Short mmCIF file of C-alpha atoms and ligand atoms in Angstrom, two decimals:
data_model
loop_
_atom_site.label_atom_id
_atom_site.label_comp_id
_atom_site.label_asym_id
_atom_site.label_seq_id
_atom_site.Cartn_x
_atom_site.Cartn_y
_atom_site.Cartn_z
CA MET A 9 0.00 0.00 0.00
CA GLY A 10 3.11 2.22 0.16
CA GLU A 11 3.58 5.40 2.12
CA ILE A 12 0.42 6.88 3.55
CA PHE A 13 1.64 10.47 3.71
CA GLU A 14 4.40 12.31 1.91
CA GLY A 15 7.18 13.64 4.08
CA PRO A 16 8.08 12.82 7.70
CA ASP A 17 5.22 11.73 9.93
CA ILE A 18 6.39 12.92 13.34
CA LEU A 19 3.73 11.10 15.36
CA SER A 20 4.91 7.75 13.97
CA MET A 21 8.60 8.34 14.73
CA ASN A 22 10.12 6.61 17.71
CA LEU A 23 12.48 8.50 19.99
CA ALA A 24 15.63 7.36 18.17
CA GLU A 25 14.20 8.45 14.82
CA LEU A 26 13.00 11.75 16.20
CA SER A 27 16.40 12.41 17.77
CA ALA A 28 18.02 11.82 14.36
CA ASP A 29 15.69 14.33 12.66
CA GLU A 30 17.66 17.20 11.10
CA LEU A 31 15.46 19.71 12.91
CA PHE A 32 17.12 18.68 16.15
CA ALA A 33 20.70 18.68 14.84
CA GLY A 34 23.54 20.66 16.42
CA GLY A 35 23.24 20.23 20.16
CA LYS A 36 19.45 20.31 20.18
CA LYS A 37 18.86 16.62 20.78
CA PHE A 38 17.26 17.26 24.18
CA ARG A 39 14.59 19.17 22.30
CA ALA A 40 13.65 15.95 20.52
CA LYS A 41 13.07 14.28 23.86
CA GLN A 42 10.91 17.23 24.98
CA VAL A 43 8.79 17.03 21.83
CA TYR A 44 8.49 13.25 22.21
CA GLY A 45 7.26 13.72 25.77
CA TRP A 46 4.67 16.28 24.71
CA LEU A 47 3.36 14.04 21.94
CA HIS A 48 3.49 10.64 23.63
CA VAL A 49 3.17 11.31 27.36
CA LYS A 50 1.32 14.60 27.70
CA ASN A 51 -1.12 13.98 24.84
CA ALA A 52 -0.38 17.30 23.11
CA ALA A 53 -2.41 17.93 19.96
CA SER A 54 -0.45 20.94 18.67
CA TYR A 55 2.97 22.57 18.91
CA GLY A 56 1.34 25.64 20.42
CA GLU A 57 0.94 23.69 23.66
CA MET A 58 4.66 22.92 23.91
CA THR A 59 5.37 26.02 25.91
CA ASP A 60 8.89 25.07 26.99
CA LEU A 61 10.13 25.06 23.37
CA PRO A 62 11.44 28.20 21.72
CA LYS A 63 8.78 29.87 19.59
CA GLU A 64 10.98 29.67 16.52
CA LEU A 65 11.33 25.89 16.80
CA ARG A 66 7.58 25.49 17.37
CA GLU A 67 6.87 27.44 14.22
CA ARG A 68 9.33 25.44 12.18
CA LEU A 69 7.92 22.18 13.49
CA ALA A 70 4.36 23.28 12.72
CA ALA A 71 5.34 24.14 9.15
CA GLU A 72 7.58 21.16 8.41
CA ARG A 73 6.46 18.35 10.72
CA PRO A 74 2.65 18.45 10.86
CA ILE A 75 1.12 16.31 13.61
CA ARG A 76 -1.09 13.90 11.70
CA GLY A 77 -3.24 12.72 14.58
CA CYS A 78 -6.92 12.35 15.39
CA VAL A 79 -9.33 15.21 16.01
CA LYS A 80 -12.52 14.52 17.97
CA GLU A 81 -15.51 14.98 15.68
CA THR A 82 -18.22 13.67 17.98
CA MET A 83 -18.64 11.43 21.00
CA GLN A 84 -21.52 9.42 22.43
CA GLU A 85 -21.56 8.49 26.10
CA SER A 86 -23.64 5.67 27.48
CA ALA A 87 -25.99 6.67 30.29
CA VAL A 88 -25.90 3.05 31.45
CA ASP A 89 -22.20 2.40 32.05
CA GLY A 90 -20.22 5.47 30.92
CA THR A 91 -18.82 3.76 27.83
CA ARG A 92 -17.84 6.35 25.26
CA LYS A 93 -17.73 5.96 21.52
CA TYR A 94 -15.54 8.47 19.72
CA LEU A 95 -15.57 9.46 16.09
CA PHE A 96 -12.22 10.95 15.05
CA ARG A 97 -11.35 12.90 11.93
CA LEU A 98 -7.96 12.16 10.40
CA SER A 99 -5.73 14.73 8.71
CA ASP A 100 -6.88 13.65 5.23
CA GLY A 101 -10.57 13.90 6.13
CA ASN A 102 -11.23 10.20 6.76
CA TYR A 103 -12.96 9.06 9.94
CA VAL A 104 -12.29 6.30 12.46
CA GLU A 105 -14.08 5.09 15.57
CA SER A 106 -12.67 4.17 18.98
CA VAL A 107 -14.33 3.10 22.22
CA PHE A 108 -13.46 3.93 25.84
CA MET A 109 -14.64 1.47 28.51
CA ARG A 110 -14.34 1.53 32.28
CA TYR A 111 -13.71 -1.80 33.97
CA HIS A 112 -12.91 -2.51 37.60
CA HIS A 113 -9.31 -3.32 36.60
CA GLY A 114 -8.85 -0.02 34.76
CA ASN A 115 -9.79 1.87 31.64
CA SER A 116 -9.65 0.18 28.30
CA VAL A 117 -9.59 1.66 24.80
CA CYS A 118 -10.58 -0.23 21.67
CA ILE A 119 -8.89 1.25 18.60
CA SER A 120 -9.27 0.94 14.85
CA SER A 121 -6.31 -0.17 12.74
CA GLN A 122 -7.58 0.72 9.25
CA VAL A 123 -10.09 3.04 7.58
CA GLY A 124 -12.60 0.39 6.53
CA CYS A 125 -11.59 -3.24 6.05
CA ARG A 126 -11.20 -5.67 3.18
CA MET A 127 -11.80 -8.94 5.02
CA GLY A 128 -15.50 -9.04 4.15
CA CYS A 129 -16.93 -10.85 7.23
CA ALA A 130 -20.65 -11.24 6.60
CA PHE A 131 -21.87 -9.92 9.98
CA CYS A 132 -19.56 -6.90 10.25
CA ALA A 133 -20.47 -3.27 9.52
CA SER A 134 -16.85 -2.10 9.16
CA THR A 135 -16.21 -3.99 5.95
CA ILE A 136 -19.26 -2.84 3.99
CA GLY A 137 -17.47 -0.04 2.10
CA GLY A 138 -14.21 -2.02 1.73
CA LEU A 139 -10.77 -0.77 2.71
CA THR A 140 -9.93 2.91 2.23
CA ARG A 141 -6.43 2.87 3.70
CA ASN A 142 -4.19 1.69 6.51
CA LEU A 143 -3.72 3.80 9.61
CA THR A 144 -0.24 4.99 10.52
CA ALA A 145 1.26 4.03 13.87
CA GLY A 146 0.75 7.66 14.91
CA GLU A 147 -2.95 7.55 14.08
CA MET A 148 -3.40 4.40 16.14
CA LEU A 149 -1.56 6.01 19.07
CA SER A 150 -3.45 9.25 18.70
CA GLN A 151 -6.81 7.54 19.26
CA ILE A 152 -5.58 6.55 22.73
CA TYR A 153 -3.92 9.89 23.48
CA MET A 154 -6.93 11.95 22.44
CA ILE A 155 -9.23 9.80 24.57
CA GLY A 156 -6.84 10.24 27.50
CA ARG A 157 -6.94 13.98 26.87
CA ASP A 158 -10.71 14.10 26.60
CA THR A 159 -11.45 11.98 29.66
CA GLY A 160 -8.52 13.16 31.78
CA GLU A 161 -8.16 9.53 32.85
CA ARG A 162 -5.33 7.06 32.44
CA VAL A 163 -5.77 4.30 29.89
CA SER A 164 -4.27 1.03 31.10
CA ASN A 165 -5.49 -1.50 28.51
CA VAL A 166 -5.63 -1.33 24.75
CA VAL A 167 -7.42 -3.73 22.44
CA VAL A 168 -6.98 -3.57 18.68
CA MET A 169 -10.52 -4.73 17.95
CA GLY A 170 -12.11 -1.77 16.21
CA THR A 171 -12.46 -1.33 12.48
CA GLY A 172 -9.84 -3.03 10.34
CA GLU A 173 -7.72 -6.16 10.31
CA PRO A 174 -4.57 -5.32 12.28
CA LEU A 175 -2.45 -8.04 10.68
CA ASP A 176 -3.36 -6.61 7.26
CA ASN A 177 -1.52 -3.45 8.40
CA TYR A 178 1.37 -5.36 9.89
CA GLU A 179 4.35 -2.98 9.85
CA ASN A 180 2.38 -0.07 11.29
CA LEU A 181 0.79 -2.31 13.92
CA VAL A 182 4.14 -3.55 15.21
CA ARG A 183 5.55 -0.02 15.22
CA PHE A 184 2.44 1.10 17.15
CA ILE A 185 2.85 -1.63 19.78
CA ARG A 186 6.54 -0.89 20.31
CA MET A 187 5.86 2.83 20.66
CA LEU A 188 2.87 2.36 22.96
CA SER A 189 4.90 0.20 25.33
CA ASP A 190 7.99 2.42 25.14
CA GLU A 191 9.03 3.57 28.61
CA ASN A 192 9.74 7.05 27.23
CA GLY A 193 6.22 7.16 25.81
CA HIS A 194 2.80 6.09 27.10
CA ASN A 195 4.47 3.05 28.68
CA ILE A 196 1.53 0.64 28.48
CA SER A 197 2.78 -2.84 29.22
CA GLU A 198 2.67 -5.24 26.27
CA ARG A 199 0.77 -7.62 28.53
CA ASN A 200 -2.07 -5.09 28.58
CA ILE A 201 -2.32 -4.95 24.79
CA THR A 202 -4.51 -7.36 22.82
CA VAL A 203 -4.62 -7.76 19.06
CA SER A 204 -7.63 -9.42 17.48
CA THR A 205 -7.29 -11.07 14.08
CA CYS A 206 -9.60 -12.89 11.69
CA GLY A 207 -6.78 -15.41 11.22
CA LEU A 208 -4.08 -14.48 8.70
CA ALA A 209 -1.92 -17.50 9.59
CA PRO A 210 1.41 -16.39 8.02
CA MET A 211 1.13 -13.05 9.83
CA ILE A 212 0.44 -14.75 13.17
CA ARG A 213 3.71 -16.64 12.69
CA ARG A 214 5.53 -13.47 11.82
CA LEU A 215 4.11 -11.77 14.89
CA ARG A 216 5.54 -14.46 17.14
CA ASP A 217 8.98 -13.75 15.76
CA GLU A 218 8.72 -10.11 16.92
CA ASP A 219 8.95 -11.51 20.45
CA LEU A 220 6.22 -9.31 21.93
CA GLN A 221 4.33 -10.11 25.15
CA ILE A 222 0.97 -9.05 23.71
CA ASN A 223 -2.23 -11.11 23.87
CA LEU A 224 -3.73 -12.56 20.75
CA ALA A 225 -7.44 -13.03 20.08
CA LEU A 226 -8.72 -15.03 17.14
CA SER A 227 -12.11 -14.36 15.60
CA LEU A 228 -13.26 -17.91 15.14
CA HIS A 229 -17.06 -17.74 14.84
CA ALA A 230 -17.45 -21.28 13.47
CA PRO A 231 -16.20 -24.70 14.56
CA ASP A 232 -15.21 -25.94 11.10
CA ASP A 233 -13.93 -24.66 7.75
CA ALA A 234 -17.14 -25.30 5.84
CA MET A 235 -19.25 -23.13 8.10
CA ARG A 236 -16.52 -20.54 8.57
CA ARG A 237 -16.21 -20.06 4.81
CA THR A 238 -19.89 -19.07 4.64
CA ILE A 239 -19.39 -16.09 6.98
CA MET A 240 -15.67 -15.24 6.74
CA PRO A 241 -14.03 -15.04 3.29
CA VAL A 242 -10.58 -15.29 4.93
CA ALA A 243 -11.40 -18.95 5.67
CA LYS A 244 -11.13 -19.66 1.93
CA SER A 245 -7.43 -18.85 1.92
CA CYS A 246 -6.45 -19.93 5.46
CA SER A 247 -7.80 -23.22 6.77
CA LEU A 248 -8.42 -23.70 10.47
CA ALA A 249 -5.65 -26.31 10.51
CA GLU A 250 -3.20 -23.64 9.32
CA VAL A 251 -4.56 -21.04 11.71
CA PHE A 252 -4.35 -23.35 14.71
CA ASP A 253 -0.81 -24.43 13.80
CA ALA A 254 0.13 -20.74 13.71
CA LEU A 255 -1.60 -20.15 17.06
CA ARG A 256 0.26 -23.03 18.69
CA TYR A 257 3.50 -21.59 17.33
CA TYR A 258 2.56 -18.17 18.73
CA TYR A 259 1.70 -19.67 22.10
CA GLU A 260 5.06 -21.45 22.33
CA GLY A 261 6.64 -18.02 21.99
CA ASN A 262 5.11 -16.00 24.81
CA LYS A 263 2.84 -18.48 26.62
CA ARG A 264 0.02 -15.92 26.83
CA ARG A 265 -3.45 -17.44 27.08
CA LEU A 266 -5.23 -17.28 23.72
CA THR A 267 -8.70 -15.80 23.34
CA PHE A 268 -11.24 -17.05 20.82
CA GLU A 269 -14.05 -14.75 19.88
CA TYR A 270 -17.22 -16.49 18.85
CA SER A 271 -20.10 -14.29 17.70
CA LEU A 272 -23.28 -16.26 18.19
CA ILE A 273 -25.69 -16.01 15.29
CA ALA A 274 -29.14 -17.51 15.79
CA GLY A 275 -29.73 -20.60 13.68
CA LYS A 276 -26.22 -20.47 12.21
CA ASN A 277 -23.45 -21.36 14.64
CA ASP A 278 -25.30 -21.72 17.96
CA SER A 279 -26.30 -25.41 17.97
CA ALA A 280 -25.24 -28.00 20.54
CA GLU A 281 -23.33 -29.74 17.79
CA CYS A 282 -21.36 -26.54 17.10
CA ALA A 283 -20.48 -26.28 20.79
CA LYS A 284 -19.24 -29.87 20.81
CA LYS A 285 -17.13 -29.43 17.68
CA LEU A 286 -15.75 -26.18 19.03
CA ALA A 287 -14.78 -27.82 22.31
CA GLU A 288 -13.02 -30.64 20.44
CA ARG A 289 -11.04 -28.15 18.41
CA LEU A 290 -9.92 -26.22 21.49
CA LYS A 291 -9.10 -29.24 23.64
CA GLY A 292 -5.70 -28.94 25.29
CA LEU A 293 -5.17 -25.27 24.44
CA ASN A 294 -4.69 -22.69 27.18
CA CYS A 295 -7.54 -20.50 26.06
CA LEU A 296 -10.68 -18.55 26.79
CA VAL A 297 -13.76 -18.39 24.61
CA ASN A 298 -15.48 -15.03 24.48
CA LEU A 299 -19.06 -15.41 23.31
CA ILE A 300 -20.50 -12.33 21.61
CA PRO A 301 -24.23 -12.38 20.84
CA VAL A 302 -24.08 -10.94 17.33
CA ASN A 303 -24.78 -7.25 17.13
CA PRO A 304 -27.46 -6.68 14.51
CA VAL A 305 -26.21 -4.46 11.67
CA THR A 306 -28.81 -2.56 9.64
CA GLU A 307 -27.48 -3.85 6.32
CA ARG A 308 -27.22 -7.46 7.51
CA ASN A 309 -29.72 -10.12 8.32
CA PHE A 310 -28.20 -11.76 11.39
CA LYS A 311 -29.89 -12.10 14.74
CA ALA A 312 -28.49 -12.94 18.15
CA PRO A 313 -29.81 -16.04 19.92
CA LYS A 314 -32.08 -15.44 22.92
CA ALA A 315 -30.16 -14.96 26.18
CA TYR A 316 -31.23 -18.44 27.35
CA PHE A 317 -29.55 -20.10 24.34
CA VAL A 318 -26.38 -18.08 24.84
CA GLN A 319 -26.25 -19.43 28.40
CA GLU A 320 -26.89 -22.97 27.16
CA PHE A 321 -24.05 -22.67 24.65
CA LYS A 322 -21.77 -21.47 27.43
CA LYS A 323 -22.77 -24.32 29.72
CA LEU A 324 -22.12 -26.89 27.02
CA LEU A 325 -18.61 -25.56 26.39
CA GLU A 326 -17.94 -25.55 30.12
CA LYS A 327 -19.08 -29.15 30.35
CA TYR A 328 -16.26 -29.96 27.94
CA GLY A 329 -13.81 -28.10 30.22
CA ILE A 330 -13.51 -24.87 28.22
CA HIS A 331 -13.23 -21.48 29.96
CA VAL A 332 -15.96 -19.19 28.68
CA THR A 333 -17.10 -15.61 29.18
CA ILE A 334 -20.01 -13.83 27.61
CA ARG A 335 -18.99 -10.41 26.42
CA ARG A 336 -20.37 -7.86 28.78
CA GLU A 337 -22.52 -5.59 26.72
CA MET A 338 -21.02 -2.16 27.01
CA GLY A 339 -22.82 0.97 25.98
CA ARG A 340 -25.87 -0.82 24.63
CA ASP A 341 -27.74 2.47 24.47
CA ILE A 342 -25.20 4.02 22.08
CA ASP A 343 -24.81 2.98 18.44
CA GLY A 344 -24.61 -0.85 18.40
CA ALA A 345 -21.93 -2.56 16.36
CA CYS A 346 -18.44 -1.25 15.54
CA GLY A 347 -18.32 0.91 12.47
CA GLN A 348 -21.93 2.00 12.64
CA LEU A 349 -21.29 5.47 14.04
CA ARG A 350 -18.80 6.18 11.26
CA LYS A 351 -21.15 4.91 8.58
CA ARG A 352 -24.13 6.84 9.86
CA TYR A 353 -22.06 9.98 10.16
CA MET A 354 -20.71 9.69 6.62
CA LYS A 355 -24.22 9.27 5.23
CA ASN A 356 -25.45 12.40 6.99
CA SER A 357 -22.51 14.66 6.24
N1 SAH B 430 -10.34 -7.74 12.14
C1 SAH B 430 -10.17 -8.13 13.49
C2 SAH B 430 -10.60 -7.10 14.51
C3 SAH B 430 -11.85 -6.31 14.27
S1 SAH B 430 -13.42 -6.96 14.64
C4 SAH B 430 -10.86 -9.45 13.76
O1 SAH B 430 -11.47 -9.98 12.86
O2 SAH B 430 -10.71 -9.97 14.84
C5 SAH B 430 -13.52 -7.28 16.37
C6 SAH B 430 -14.41 -8.46 16.70
O3 SAH B 430 -15.81 -8.13 16.55
C7 SAH B 430 -14.18 -9.66 15.80
O4 SAH B 430 -14.24 -10.83 16.54
C8 SAH B 430 -15.35 -9.54 14.84
O5 SAH B 430 -15.56 -10.75 14.18
C9 SAH B 430 -16.45 -9.11 15.76
N2 SAH B 430 -17.62 -8.52 15.12
C10 SAH B 430 -17.70 -7.71 14.06
N3 SAH B 430 -18.95 -7.36 13.78
C11 SAH B 430 -19.71 -7.95 14.71
C12 SAH B 430 -21.11 -7.97 14.98
N4 SAH B 430 -21.98 -7.32 14.21
N5 SAH B 430 -21.54 -8.68 16.05
C13 SAH B 430 -20.67 -9.35 16.83
N6 SAH B 430 -19.35 -9.37 16.64
C14 SAH B 430 -18.87 -8.69 15.58
#
């Protein structure tokens, strides 16, 4: 997909790269560290805020190193649980969504990794218009920083589960993770970062070789290839055998418990037989199944099973010795499924 922007993208530069920038040459290296702190620790959105820098340098930076971050366009807050859904405008006029959730163990942010998505999952709103472009590392970071700025609260967990397939934007994702966990930056522990993928097996293998301590979640949604192919086009190019081999390889690397997301769709993948097959497939893996009653999307015809059947499915899996949670519904009074706020906004604007 090539370079996203022409010229240096300061928000995506790590400290070493920023320190090597010609603007900080000639004894001004400490200035690079100051700027890095403003951008990545203090959530600055403009050079104007960096009051301990000489005015001249601020002006030069503003002219030559634009900050290509996220600008809050609108936000919806749930009256039920305080969950906030943000719509951000990017520097080229595209929009992305992010979600802020409060849990007892801390605040969590769910970020997008692409504008749109090309994976084509049948139940997902984010993929309807296809992929527009990848996000830069800086744009992924900025979603977290701007939420921190807006809420005034610390973010301790990050999940890459918003719009986009993170492993389809591999280089920027890895850069994002390294910068987010950098002790000179936001310093969020890799153990508190989770990446969710639809199962690009070769990329899962590559990710293991980066030697990161991050958690991996796989969007499974079906117990076998035949059914998976009917709802997830990616299953046509990566079989479950390949995906599970890659997951085992990943697990050998950092020994982090794997999560499997399973969106329950009434009459499709919610039968007792599905539960049994699923349990057989997961046998022996250190894992957790996260059941998500499917979120109805206006353009799609899927319905969630009744709560009773979701519980039954959970009980069946547990009978086979599988750890299961049902995704706590956050912000049910604000725009349902991921990607819907962005789509509705684009239609109205
Ligand atoms: N591309 C990545 C991450 C984005 S989607 C992935 O596939 O994992 C985050 C999770 O939400 C995935 O498990 C996805 O399958 C699921 N999802 C998407 N739309 C949904 C919907 N309408 N209802 C329930 N889950 C949905």
